[in-house]
Amino acid sequence: MNITSAIPLALEVRDLRKTYRSKGSTPNKEALKGINLDVPRGAFFALLGPNGAGKSTLINIIAGLVNKTSGHVSICGFDTERDMRAARSAVGVVPQELNLDAFFTPREVMECQAGLYGVPKRERRTDEILIAMGLEDKADVYARTLSGGMRRRLLVAKAMVHAPAVLILDEPTAGVDIELRQQLWDYVKKLNDQGTTIILTTHYLEEAEELCDTIAIINHGEVVACEPTQSLLSRLDMKNVCLVLGQDLDDVPENLTRFNATLSHGRRLNIAYRPSETQMSEILQAITDSGLDIVDLTTEEPDLEDAFLQMTSAR
C-alpha cells in the first residue's frame, strides 16, 4: 500500500525486501516482504507495528546502516545507493539505543556531530536545540551523568544539528517524563510547521493519533495499512454509548436486547454498535419507548489502539 500525492516525496520506498541469512539448518529470516511507502514532504508520518514487525530494519535501511536485499529507497529524491552522501545528509535519525560517548558533554556531542556533517560554525544551532530539549543546564556535564530521559533527548538534539529535511524518531519519548515529553513535541511540531518531514515510531499510540496526519502499520514485514489518520479510524465502524439511568434495573429491557445492551451497577447501560448498521436515533427511541429516564449519556469513538489491534491480530 502507498500514498499517492502530487506533493514531492520526502521518502519513497519501492518493493523493499530484506532477508537475513541464517547459519546451519535454521531458515532464513525475511524481515521485509516488498514494502511500498510514499511519505510526502512536510508530513507528520507514523510508522507503527508490533515488536519484530520490521520497523527497525526499515529505518536502518533508510539510514544506511543495513544493506537491503532488493528494492529502492530514495530520500528527497536522492537514491540511498547512487546518491548516498546527499541522501544521508537529508535525514536525521534518533535511534532506540542510547549510543552516546560517556565522556562527551552535550555541547561537545552537538559540536562534533555538526562537524561531521560539515555545518559551518556560524550556522550551528547548538544552544537553540539544547534549550529546546531542556538540556541547557546540562550542556557542559559529562553525558554519563545524565538520566536515561536526558540521554534520549540528547539523541534527538544530535539528530537535528544539520537541519535535516527528514527527521526519523524511533521511540523518542521512551523514559522521558510527561513535562519534557510535551516540550519535545512542541519543538518537533514547530519543525514540522517549518517544513521538516517527521517519521515517528512509537508504542505510545495516543501520541501517534494526536500528532500524525498519516499512519502506516507494518506487520510481519508487510504494510497492512497506510492512510490518513482519520480515514484509518473511520474504517473500524465501531461506537459505544453509555447511558446512566435515573432508576435501578434488574435486567436489560426487552426492546434493548436487540442492541446487545449490557447492564452494570443497576443503572448503567452500555451499548456497543456499528454505525453502518444502527443509528443512534434508533437506540434513543428504544430507550424512550421503555420509559427510562436518562440522567447522563456519553459516547466513545474507536481510537488508534483499536485499529492497531484489529490490523495486527488478524494475521
PDB file of C-alpha atoms in Angstrom:
ATOM      1  CA  MET A   1       0.000   0.000   0.000  1.00  0.00           C
ATOM      2  CA  ASN A   2       1.208   3.512  -0.620  1.00  0.00           C
ATOM      3  CA  ILE A   3       0.052   7.085  -0.590  1.00  0.00           C
ATOM      4  CA  THR A   4      -0.200   8.842  -3.917  1.00  0.00           C
ATOM      5  CA  SER A   5       0.296  12.561  -3.832  1.00  0.00           C
ATOM      6  CA  ALA A   6       1.167  15.451  -6.130  1.00  0.00           C
ATOM      7  CA  ILE A   7       3.356  16.772  -3.320  1.00  0.00           C
ATOM      8  CA  PRO A   8       7.085  15.973  -3.782  1.00  0.00           C
ATOM      9  CA  LEU A   9       8.131  12.967  -1.757  1.00  0.00           C
ATOM     10  CA  ALA A  10      10.378  13.077   1.285  1.00  0.00           C
ATOM     11  CA  LEU A  11      10.660   9.282   1.296  1.00  0.00           C
ATOM     12  CA  GLU A  12       9.963   6.811  -1.480  1.00  0.00           C
ATOM     13  CA  VAL A  13      10.214   3.079  -0.823  1.00  0.00           C
ATOM     14  CA  ARG A  14       9.560   0.572  -3.607  1.00  0.00           C
ATOM     15  CA  ASP A  15       9.357  -3.223  -3.256  1.00  0.00           C
ATOM     16  CA  LEU A  16      11.885  -3.154  -0.421  1.00  0.00           C
ATOM     17  CA  ARG A  17      12.969  -6.581   0.748  1.00  0.00           C
ATOM     18  CA  LYS A  18      15.394  -7.717   3.402  1.00  0.00           C
ATOM     19  CA  THR A  19      16.309 -11.312   4.149  1.00  0.00           C
ATOM     20  CA  TYR A  20      18.689 -12.139   6.963  1.00  0.00           C
ATOM     21  CA  ARG A  21      20.752 -15.181   6.096  1.00  0.00           C
ATOM     22  CA  SER A  22      20.896 -17.830   8.790  1.00  0.00           C
ATOM     23  CA  LYS A  23      23.500 -20.393   9.671  1.00  0.00           C
ATOM     24  CA  GLY A  24      23.110 -24.136   9.593  1.00  0.00           C
ATOM     25  CA  SER A  25      19.627 -25.602   9.218  1.00  0.00           C
ATOM     26  CA  THR A  26      17.807 -22.532  10.589  1.00  0.00           C
ATOM     27  CA  PRO A  27      15.617 -20.987   7.855  1.00  0.00           C
ATOM     28  CA  ASN A  28      16.412 -17.520   6.546  1.00  0.00           C
ATOM     29  CA  LYS A  29      14.502 -14.646   8.151  1.00  0.00           C
ATOM     30  CA  GLU A  30      12.524 -12.488   5.714  1.00  0.00           C
ATOM     31  CA  ALA A  31      12.231  -9.239   7.651  1.00  0.00           C
ATOM     32  CA  LEU A  32      10.736  -7.075   4.872  1.00  0.00           C
ATOM     33  CA  LYS A  33       8.496  -8.548   2.189  1.00  0.00           C
ATOM     34  CA  GLY A  34       8.145  -5.942  -0.531  1.00  0.00           C
ATOM     35  CA  ILE A  35       7.484  -2.702   1.364  1.00  0.00           C
ATOM     36  CA  ASN A  36       5.996   0.216  -0.592  1.00  0.00           C
ATOM     37  CA  LEU A  37       5.671   3.624   1.059  1.00  0.00           C
ATOM     38  CA  ASP A  38       5.334   7.221  -0.101  1.00  0.00           C
ATOM     39  CA  VAL A  39       5.842   9.948   2.508  1.00  0.00           C
ATOM     40  CA  PRO A  40       5.072  13.455   1.172  1.00  0.00           C
ATOM     41  CA  ARG A  41       7.371  16.306   2.139  1.00  0.00           C
ATOM     42  CA  GLY A  42       6.140  18.120   5.211  1.00  0.00           C
ATOM     43  CA  ALA A  43       4.159  15.143   6.518  1.00  0.00           C
ATOM     44  CA  PHE A  44       3.989  14.045  10.139  1.00  0.00           C
ATOM     45  CA  PHE A  45       4.026  10.319   9.474  1.00  0.00           C
ATOM     46  CA  ALA A  46       3.672   7.429  11.929  1.00  0.00           C
ATOM     47  CA  LEU A  47       5.272   4.057  11.271  1.00  0.00           C
ATOM     48  CA  LEU A  48       3.704   1.596  13.684  1.00  0.00           C
ATOM     49  CA  GLY A  49       3.829  -2.129  14.274  1.00  0.00           C
ATOM     50  CA  PRO A  50       4.347  -4.771  16.954  1.00  0.00           C
ATOM     51  CA  ASN A  51       7.817  -5.829  18.061  1.00  0.00           C
ATOM     52  CA  GLY A  52       9.549  -7.777  15.307  1.00  0.00           C
ATOM     53  CA  ALA A  53       7.309  -6.361  12.566  1.00  0.00           C
ATOM     54  CA  GLY A  54      10.238  -4.920  10.586  1.00  0.00           C
ATOM     55  CA  LYS A  55      10.141  -1.244  11.598  1.00  0.00           C
ATOM     56  CA  SER A  56      13.736  -1.070  12.838  1.00  0.00           C
ATOM     57  CA  THR A  57      15.011  -2.922   9.772  1.00  0.00           C
ATOM     58  CA  LEU A  58      13.228  -0.426   7.524  1.00  0.00           C
ATOM     59  CA  ILE A  59      14.586   2.566   9.441  1.00  0.00           C
ATOM     60  CA  ASN A  60      18.122   1.176   9.424  1.00  0.00           C
ATOM     61  CA  ILE A  61      17.983   0.653   5.659  1.00  0.00           C
ATOM     62  CA  ILE A  62      16.760   4.236   5.182  1.00  0.00           C
ATOM     63  CA  ALA A  63      19.601   5.468   7.413  1.00  0.00           C
ATOM     64  CA  GLY A  64      22.178   3.407   5.514  1.00  0.00           C
ATOM     65  CA  LEU A  65      23.014   1.171   8.484  1.00  0.00           C
ATOM     66  CA  VAL A  66      21.656  -2.061   6.974  1.00  0.00           C
ATOM     67  CA  ASN A  67      22.012  -3.272   3.381  1.00  0.00           C
ATOM     68  CA  LYS A  68      18.778  -4.126   1.625  1.00  0.00           C
ATOM     69  CA  THR A  69      18.319  -7.395  -0.236  1.00  0.00           C
ATOM     70  CA  SER A  70      16.439  -5.716  -3.088  1.00  0.00           C
ATOM     71  CA  GLY A  71      14.207  -2.762  -3.833  1.00  0.00           C
ATOM     72  CA  HIS A  72      14.585   1.004  -3.995  1.00  0.00           C
ATOM     73  CA  VAL A  73      14.773   3.752  -1.368  1.00  0.00           C
ATOM     74  CA  SER A  74      15.139   7.468  -2.023  1.00  0.00           C
ATOM     75  CA  ILE A  75      15.145  10.412   0.375  1.00  0.00           C
ATOM     76  CA  CYS A  76      14.097  13.785  -1.042  1.00  0.00           C
ATOM     77  CA  GLY A  77      14.762  12.382  -4.499  1.00  0.00           C
ATOM     78  CA  PHE A  78      18.246  11.050  -3.653  1.00  0.00           C
ATOM     79  CA  ASP A  79      18.744   7.319  -4.134  1.00  0.00           C
ATOM     80  CA  THR A  80      20.306   5.844  -0.971  1.00  0.00           C
ATOM     81  CA  GLU A  81      22.836   3.924  -3.079  1.00  0.00           C
ATOM     82  CA  ARG A  82      23.588   6.116  -6.107  1.00  0.00           C
ATOM     83  CA  ASP A  83      23.396   9.400  -4.154  1.00  0.00           C
ATOM     84  CA  MET A  84      24.467   8.057  -0.786  1.00  0.00           C
ATOM     85  CA  ARG A  85      26.065  11.231   0.545  1.00  0.00           C
ATOM     86  CA  ALA A  86      23.153  13.511  -0.367  1.00  0.00           C
ATOM     87  CA  ALA A  87      20.579  11.011   0.900  1.00  0.00           C
ATOM     88  CA  ARG A  88      22.268  10.642   4.280  1.00  0.00           C
ATOM     89  CA  SER A  89      22.616  14.421   4.624  1.00  0.00           C
ATOM     90  CA  ALA A  90      18.871  14.767   4.065  1.00  0.00           C
ATOM     91  CA  VAL A  91      17.909  12.571   7.010  1.00  0.00           C
ATOM     92  CA  GLY A  92      18.447  12.650  10.764  1.00  0.00           C
ATOM     93  CA  VAL A  93      17.756   9.520  12.800  1.00  0.00           C
ATOM     94  CA  VAL A  94      17.071   9.203  16.516  1.00  0.00           C
ATOM     95  CA  PRO A  95      17.781   5.534  17.311  1.00  0.00           C
ATOM     96  CA  GLN A  96      16.285   3.468  20.115  1.00  0.00           C
ATOM     97  CA  GLU A  97      19.733   2.656  21.510  1.00  0.00           C
ATOM     98  CA  LEU A  98      21.426   5.211  23.767  1.00  0.00           C
ATOM     99  CA  ASN A  99      24.641   5.369  21.747  1.00  0.00           C
ATOM    100  CA  LEU A 100      26.485   8.305  23.321  1.00  0.00           C
ATOM    101  CA  ASP A 101      30.107   8.774  24.315  1.00  0.00           C
ATOM    102  CA  ALA A 102      30.035   8.799  28.123  1.00  0.00           C
ATOM    103  CA  PHE A 103      32.882  11.333  28.396  1.00  0.00           C
ATOM    104  CA  PHE A 104      31.487  13.933  25.979  1.00  0.00           C
ATOM    105  CA  THR A 105      29.316  16.772  27.223  1.00  0.00           C
ATOM    106  CA  PRO A 106      26.067  17.511  25.372  1.00  0.00           C
ATOM    107  CA  ARG A 107      27.671  20.608  23.858  1.00  0.00           C
ATOM    108  CA  GLU A 108      30.646  18.560  22.640  1.00  0.00           C
ATOM    109  CA  VAL A 109      28.322  15.884  21.250  1.00  0.00           C
ATOM    110  CA  MET A 110      26.452  18.525  19.274  1.00  0.00           C
ATOM    111  CA  GLU A 111      29.565  20.311  18.015  1.00  0.00           C
ATOM    112  CA  CYS A 112      31.208  17.037  16.985  1.00  0.00           C
ATOM    113  CA  GLN A 113      28.103  15.927  15.089  1.00  0.00           C
ATOM    114  CA  ALA A 114      27.848  19.305  13.376  1.00  0.00           C
ATOM    115  CA  GLY A 115      31.471  18.991  12.317  1.00  0.00           C
ATOM    116  CA  LEU A 116      30.881  15.524  10.867  1.00  0.00           C
ATOM    117  CA  TYR A 117      28.086  16.938   8.718  1.00  0.00           C
ATOM    118  CA  GLY A 118      30.150  19.935   7.668  1.00  0.00           C
ATOM    119  CA  VAL A 119      27.900  22.528   9.286  1.00  0.00           C
ATOM    120  CA  PRO A 120      29.798  25.870   9.358  1.00  0.00           C
ATOM    121  CA  LYS A 121      30.251  27.274  12.871  1.00  0.00           C
ATOM    122  CA  ARG A 122      28.254  30.394  12.074  1.00  0.00           C
ATOM    123  CA  GLU A 123      25.258  28.215  11.099  1.00  0.00           C
ATOM    124  CA  ARG A 124      25.289  25.907  14.120  1.00  0.00           C
ATOM    125  CA  ARG A 125      22.254  25.942  16.423  1.00  0.00           C
ATOM    126  CA  THR A 126      23.738  24.095  19.386  1.00  0.00           C
ATOM    127  CA  ASP A 127      22.361  26.343  22.129  1.00  0.00           C
ATOM    128  CA  GLU A 128      18.953  26.706  20.458  1.00  0.00           C
ATOM    129  CA  ILE A 129      18.486  22.946  20.211  1.00  0.00           C
ATOM    130  CA  LEU A 130      19.790  22.228  23.726  1.00  0.00           C
ATOM    131  CA  ILE A 131      17.338  24.776  25.133  1.00  0.00           C
ATOM    132  CA  ALA A 132      14.500  23.232  23.119  1.00  0.00           C
ATOM    133  CA  MET A 133      15.380  19.809  24.544  1.00  0.00           C
ATOM    134  CA  GLY A 134      15.565  21.136  28.116  1.00  0.00           C
ATOM    135  CA  LEU A 135      19.298  20.426  28.339  1.00  0.00           C
ATOM    136  CA  GLU A 136      20.723  23.943  28.613  1.00  0.00           C
ATOM    137  CA  ASP A 137      21.672  23.485  32.281  1.00  0.00           C
ATOM    138  CA  LYS A 138      23.403  20.174  31.456  1.00  0.00           C
ATOM    139  CA  ALA A 139      25.253  21.424  28.383  1.00  0.00           C
ATOM    140  CA  ASP A 140      28.709  21.107  29.950  1.00  0.00           C
ATOM    141  CA  VAL A 141      28.465  17.979  32.117  1.00  0.00           C
ATOM    142  CA  TYR A 142      29.543  14.504  31.053  1.00  0.00           C
ATOM    143  CA  ALA A 143      26.863  12.521  29.204  1.00  0.00           C
ATOM    144  CA  ARG A 144      27.396   9.627  31.628  1.00  0.00           C
ATOM    145  CA  THR A 145      25.894  11.749  34.426  1.00  0.00           C
ATOM    146  CA  LEU A 146      22.638  12.321  32.531  1.00  0.00           C
ATOM    147  CA  SER A 147      19.486  10.372  33.304  1.00  0.00           C
ATOM    148  CA  GLY A 148      18.079   7.978  30.716  1.00  0.00           C
ATOM    149  CA  GLY A 149      15.445  10.507  29.672  1.00  0.00           C
ATOM    150  CA  MET A 150      18.040  13.249  29.265  1.00  0.00           C
ATOM    151  CA  ARG A 151      20.245  10.989  27.159  1.00  0.00           C
ATOM    152  CA  ARG A 152      17.314  10.240  24.892  1.00  0.00           C
ATOM    153  CA  ARG A 153      16.621  13.962  24.480  1.00  0.00           C
ATOM    154  CA  LEU A 154      20.295  14.454  23.644  1.00  0.00           C
ATOM    155  CA  LEU A 155      19.945  11.863  20.875  1.00  0.00           C
ATOM    156  CA  VAL A 156      17.054  13.895  19.461  1.00  0.00           C
ATOM    157  CA  ALA A 157      19.175  17.055  19.648  1.00  0.00           C
ATOM    158  CA  LYS A 158      22.090  15.290  17.968  1.00  0.00           C
ATOM    159  CA  ALA A 159      19.904  14.199  15.045  1.00  0.00           C
ATOM    160  CA  MET A 160      18.847  17.790  14.353  1.00  0.00           C
ATOM    161  CA  VAL A 161      22.239  19.529  14.184  1.00  0.00           C
ATOM    162  CA  HIS A 162      22.409  19.521  10.380  1.00  0.00           C
ATOM    163  CA  ALA A 163      18.762  20.640   9.934  1.00  0.00           C
ATOM    164  CA  PRO A 164      17.725  17.506   8.021  1.00  0.00           C
ATOM    165  CA  ALA A 165      14.754  17.639   5.671  1.00  0.00           C
ATOM    166  CA  VAL A 166      13.550  14.322   7.137  1.00  0.00           C
ATOM    167  CA  LEU A 167      13.706  13.538  10.855  1.00  0.00           C
ATOM    168  CA  ILE A 168      13.124   9.919  11.905  1.00  0.00           C
ATOM    169  CA  LEU A 169      12.216   9.468  15.572  1.00  0.00           C
ATOM    170  CA  ASP A 170      12.462   5.859  16.737  1.00  0.00           C
ATOM    171  CA  GLU A 171      10.727   5.678  20.146  1.00  0.00           C
ATOM    172  CA  PRO A 172      11.919   9.200  21.085  1.00  0.00           C
ATOM    173  CA  THR A 173       9.908   9.550  24.310  1.00  0.00           C
ATOM    174  CA  ALA A 174      10.676   6.206  25.943  1.00  0.00           C
ATOM    175  CA  GLY A 175      11.702   7.009  29.512  1.00  0.00           C
ATOM    176  CA  VAL A 176      11.019  10.734  29.134  1.00  0.00           C
ATOM    177  CA  ASP A 177       8.770  12.327  31.774  1.00  0.00           C
ATOM    178  CA  ILE A 178       5.466  13.928  30.795  1.00  0.00           C
ATOM    179  CA  GLU A 179       6.519  17.594  31.056  1.00  0.00           C
ATOM    180  CA  LEU A 180       9.673  17.176  28.997  1.00  0.00           C
ATOM    181  CA  ARG A 181       7.856  14.929  26.540  1.00  0.00           C
ATOM    182  CA  GLN A 182       5.473  17.809  25.881  1.00  0.00           C
ATOM    183  CA  GLN A 183       8.419  20.173  25.455  1.00  0.00           C
ATOM    184  CA  LEU A 184       9.954  17.789  22.929  1.00  0.00           C
ATOM    185  CA  TRP A 185       6.730  17.527  20.923  1.00  0.00           C
ATOM    186  CA  ASP A 186       6.255  21.292  20.933  1.00  0.00           C
ATOM    187  CA  TYR A 187       9.653  21.674  19.296  1.00  0.00           C
ATOM    188  CA  VAL A 188       9.118  18.818  16.838  1.00  0.00           C
ATOM    189  CA  LYS A 189       5.734  20.267  15.803  1.00  0.00           C
ATOM    190  CA  LYS A 190       7.450  23.614  15.253  1.00  0.00           C
ATOM    191  CA  LEU A 191       9.971  21.891  12.975  1.00  0.00           C
ATOM    192  CA  ASN A 192       7.140  20.204  11.107  1.00  0.00           C
ATOM    193  CA  ASP A 193       5.322  23.523  10.689  1.00  0.00           C
ATOM    194  CA  GLN A 194       8.530  24.895   9.165  1.00  0.00           C
ATOM    195  CA  GLY A 195       8.590  22.091   6.584  1.00  0.00           C
ATOM    196  CA  THR A 196      10.587  19.268   8.192  1.00  0.00           C
ATOM    197  CA  THR A 197       9.142  15.842   7.454  1.00  0.00           C
ATOM    198  CA  ILE A 198       8.723  13.806  10.635  1.00  0.00           C
ATOM    199  CA  ILE A 199       8.619   9.996  10.640  1.00  0.00           C
ATOM    200  CA  LEU A 200       7.721   8.611  14.051  1.00  0.00           C
ATOM    201  CA  THR A 201       7.744   5.129  15.513  1.00  0.00           C
ATOM    202  CA  THR A 202       6.263   4.809  18.977  1.00  0.00           C
ATOM    203  CA  HIS A 203       4.468   2.419  21.293  1.00  0.00           C
ATOM    204  CA  TYR A 204       2.556   5.383  22.734  1.00  0.00           C
ATOM    205  CA  LEU A 205      -0.298   5.108  20.243  1.00  0.00           C
ATOM    206  CA  GLU A 206      -2.093   8.124  21.666  1.00  0.00           C
ATOM    207  CA  GLU A 207       0.919  10.241  20.617  1.00  0.00           C
ATOM    208  CA  ALA A 208       0.729   8.964  17.055  1.00  0.00           C
ATOM    209  CA  GLU A 209      -3.018   9.560  16.890  1.00  0.00           C
ATOM    210  CA  GLU A 210      -2.692  13.122  18.188  1.00  0.00           C
ATOM    211  CA  LEU A 211       0.383  14.193  16.236  1.00  0.00           C
ATOM    212  CA  CYS A 212       0.440  12.342  12.921  1.00  0.00           C
ATOM    213  CA  ASP A 213      -1.563  13.160   9.812  1.00  0.00           C
ATOM    214  CA  THR A 214      -0.832   9.781   8.203  1.00  0.00           C
ATOM    215  CA  ILE A 215      -0.270   6.345   9.704  1.00  0.00           C
ATOM    216  CA  ALA A 216       1.308   3.210   8.273  1.00  0.00           C
ATOM    217  CA  ILE A 217       1.063  -0.087  10.128  1.00  0.00           C
ATOM    218  CA  ILE A 218       3.612  -2.824   9.449  1.00  0.00           C
ATOM    219  CA  ASN A 219       3.072  -6.430  10.484  1.00  0.00           C
ATOM    220  CA  HIS A 220       5.233  -9.447   9.635  1.00  0.00           C
ATOM    221  CA  GLY A 221       7.327  -7.382   7.217  1.00  0.00           C
ATOM    222  CA  GLU A 222       4.358  -6.079   5.211  1.00  0.00           C
ATOM    223  CA  VAL A 223       2.387  -2.832   5.150  1.00  0.00           C
ATOM    224  CA  VAL A 224      -1.145  -3.723   6.259  1.00  0.00           C
ATOM    225  CA  ALA A 225      -2.458  -0.141   6.322  1.00  0.00           C
ATOM    226  CA  CYS A 226      -1.277   3.270   5.162  1.00  0.00           C
ATOM    227  CA  GLU A 227      -3.707   6.176   5.063  1.00  0.00           C
ATOM    228  CA  PRO A 228      -4.698   9.435   6.741  1.00  0.00           C
ATOM    229  CA  THR A 229      -5.278   9.021  10.470  1.00  0.00           C
ATOM    230  CA  GLN A 230      -8.972   9.871  10.435  1.00  0.00           C
ATOM    231  CA  SER A 231      -9.601   7.645   7.439  1.00  0.00           C
ATOM    232  CA  LEU A 232      -7.946   4.748   9.240  1.00  0.00           C
ATOM    233  CA  LEU A 233     -10.072   5.259  12.343  1.00  0.00           C
ATOM    234  CA  SER A 234     -13.295   5.547  10.341  1.00  0.00           C
ATOM    235  CA  ARG A 235     -12.754   2.070   8.914  1.00  0.00           C
ATOM    236  CA  LEU A 236     -13.386   0.475  12.311  1.00  0.00           C
ATOM    237  CA  ASP A 237     -17.171   1.039  12.232  1.00  0.00           C
ATOM    238  CA  MET A 238     -17.488   0.766  15.988  1.00  0.00           C
ATOM    239  CA  LYS A 239     -19.024   3.012  18.596  1.00  0.00           C
ATOM    240  CA  ASN A 240     -20.020   2.675  22.223  1.00  0.00           C
ATOM    241  CA  VAL A 241     -22.721   4.559  24.102  1.00  0.00           C
ATOM    242  CA  CYS A 242     -23.012   4.558  27.873  1.00  0.00           C
ATOM    243  CA  LEU A 243     -26.274   5.671  29.489  1.00  0.00           C
ATOM    244  CA  VAL A 244     -26.730   6.455  33.167  1.00  0.00           C
ATOM    245  CA  LEU A 245     -30.383   5.959  34.096  1.00  0.00           C
ATOM    246  CA  GLY A 246     -32.500   7.621  36.738  1.00  0.00           C
ATOM    247  CA  GLN A 247     -33.576   4.279  38.199  1.00  0.00           C
ATOM    248  CA  ASP A 248     -32.059   0.890  39.009  1.00  0.00           C
ATOM    249  CA  LEU A 249     -32.917  -2.044  36.751  1.00  0.00           C
ATOM    250  CA  ASP A 250     -32.833  -5.765  37.412  1.00  0.00           C
ATOM    251  CA  ASP A 251     -32.493  -6.689  33.735  1.00  0.00           C
ATOM    252  CA  VAL A 252     -31.998  -5.089  30.337  1.00  0.00           C
ATOM    253  CA  PRO A 253     -35.417  -4.025  28.947  1.00  0.00           C
ATOM    254  CA  GLU A 254     -36.638  -6.446  26.289  1.00  0.00           C
ATOM    255  CA  ASN A 255     -36.677  -3.949  23.433  1.00  0.00           C
ATOM    256  CA  LEU A 256     -32.996  -3.112  24.079  1.00  0.00           C
ATOM    257  CA  THR A 257     -31.771  -6.716  23.911  1.00  0.00           C
ATOM    258  CA  ARG A 258     -31.571  -6.461  20.103  1.00  0.00           C
ATOM    259  CA  PHE A 259     -28.781  -3.901  20.585  1.00  0.00           C
ATOM    260  CA  ASN A 260     -26.831  -6.354  22.799  1.00  0.00           C
ATOM    261  CA  ALA A 261     -27.059  -3.885  25.668  1.00  0.00           C
ATOM    262  CA  THR A 262     -25.382  -4.801  28.952  1.00  0.00           C
ATOM    263  CA  LEU A 263     -26.290  -3.607  32.425  1.00  0.00           C
ATOM    264  CA  SER A 264     -23.829  -2.704  35.185  1.00  0.00           C
ATOM    265  CA  HIS A 265     -24.242  -1.223  38.651  1.00  0.00           C
ATOM    266  CA  GLY A 266     -28.041  -1.390  38.285  1.00  0.00           C
ATOM    267  CA  ARG A 267     -28.460   1.815  36.313  1.00  0.00           C
ATOM    268  CA  ARG A 268     -25.674   1.925  33.728  1.00  0.00           C
ATOM    269  CA  LEU A 269     -26.469   0.657  30.227  1.00  0.00           C
ATOM    270  CA  ASN A 270     -23.647   0.026  27.742  1.00  0.00           C
ATOM    271  CA  ILE A 271     -24.379  -0.496  24.055  1.00  0.00           C
ATOM    272  CA  ALA A 272     -21.662  -1.271  21.502  1.00  0.00           C
ATOM    273  CA  TYR A 273     -22.930  -0.921  17.935  1.00  0.00           C
ATOM    274  CA  ARG A 274     -21.924  -0.447  14.307  1.00  0.00           C
ATOM    275  CA  PRO A 275     -22.921   2.988  12.954  1.00  0.00           C
ATOM    276  CA  SER A 276     -23.190   1.460   9.465  1.00  0.00           C
ATOM    277  CA  GLU A 277     -25.970  -0.844  10.720  1.00  0.00           C
ATOM    278  CA  THR A 278     -27.620   1.049  13.585  1.00  0.00           C
ATOM    279  CA  GLN A 279     -28.492   4.723  14.015  1.00  0.00           C
ATOM    280  CA  MET A 280     -28.185   6.437  17.391  1.00  0.00           C
ATOM    281  CA  SER A 281     -31.761   7.661  16.939  1.00  0.00           C
ATOM    282  CA  GLU A 282     -32.954   4.034  16.925  1.00  0.00           C
ATOM    283  CA  ILE A 283     -31.254   3.399  20.262  1.00  0.00           C
ATOM    284  CA  LEU A 284     -32.641   6.568  21.844  1.00  0.00           C
ATOM    285  CA  GLN A 285     -36.136   5.796  20.563  1.00  0.00           C
ATOM    286  CA  ALA A 286     -35.983   2.300  22.073  1.00  0.00           C
ATOM    287  CA  ILE A 287     -34.920   3.781  25.411  1.00  0.00           C
ATOM    288  CA  THR A 288     -37.771   6.304  25.281  1.00  0.00           C
ATOM    289  CA  ASP A 289     -40.243   3.535  24.444  1.00  0.00           C
ATOM    290  CA  SER A 290     -39.018   1.655  27.523  1.00  0.00           C
ATOM    291  CA  GLY A 291     -39.956   4.610  29.709  1.00  0.00           C
ATOM    292  CA  LEU A 292     -36.419   5.001  31.021  1.00  0.00           C
ATOM    293  CA  ASP A 293     -35.158   8.304  32.383  1.00  0.00           C
ATOM    294  CA  ILE A 294     -31.678   9.210  31.060  1.00  0.00           C
ATOM    295  CA  VAL A 295     -29.519  11.127  33.556  1.00  0.00           C
ATOM    296  CA  ASP A 296     -26.302  11.126  31.516  1.00  0.00           C
ATOM    297  CA  LEU A 297     -25.119   9.915  28.117  1.00  0.00           C
ATOM    298  CA  THR A 298     -21.586   9.538  26.808  1.00  0.00           C
ATOM    299  CA  THR A 299     -20.275   8.104  23.562  1.00  0.00           C
ATOM    300  CA  GLU A 300     -16.871   6.635  22.878  1.00  0.00           C
ATOM    301  CA  GLU A 301     -15.245   6.598  19.441  1.00  0.00           C
ATOM    302  CA  PRO A 302     -12.694   3.960  18.402  1.00  0.00           C
ATOM    303  CA  ASP A 303      -9.082   5.035  18.792  1.00  0.00           C
ATOM    304  CA  LEU A 304      -5.792   4.106  17.176  1.00  0.00           C
ATOM    305  CA  GLU A 305      -5.223   1.286  19.655  1.00  0.00           C
ATOM    306  CA  ASP A 306      -8.414  -0.379  18.432  1.00  0.00           C
ATOM    307  CA  ALA A 307      -7.271  -0.059  14.810  1.00  0.00           C
ATOM    308  CA  PHE A 308      -3.780  -1.282  15.622  1.00  0.00           C
ATOM    309  CA  LEU A 309      -5.014  -4.372  17.450  1.00  0.00           C
ATOM    310  CA  GLN A 310      -7.521  -5.197  14.742  1.00  0.00           C
ATOM    311  CA  MET A 311      -4.980  -4.972  11.932  1.00  0.00           C
ATOM    312  CA  THR A 312      -2.118  -6.750  13.663  1.00  0.00           C
ATOM    313  CA  SER A 313      -4.034  -9.539  15.411  1.00  0.00           C
ATOM    314  CA  ALA A 314      -5.822 -10.640  12.252  1.00  0.00           C
ATOM    315  CA  ARG A 315      -2.625 -12.187  10.862  1.00  0.00           C
TER     316      ARG A 315
END
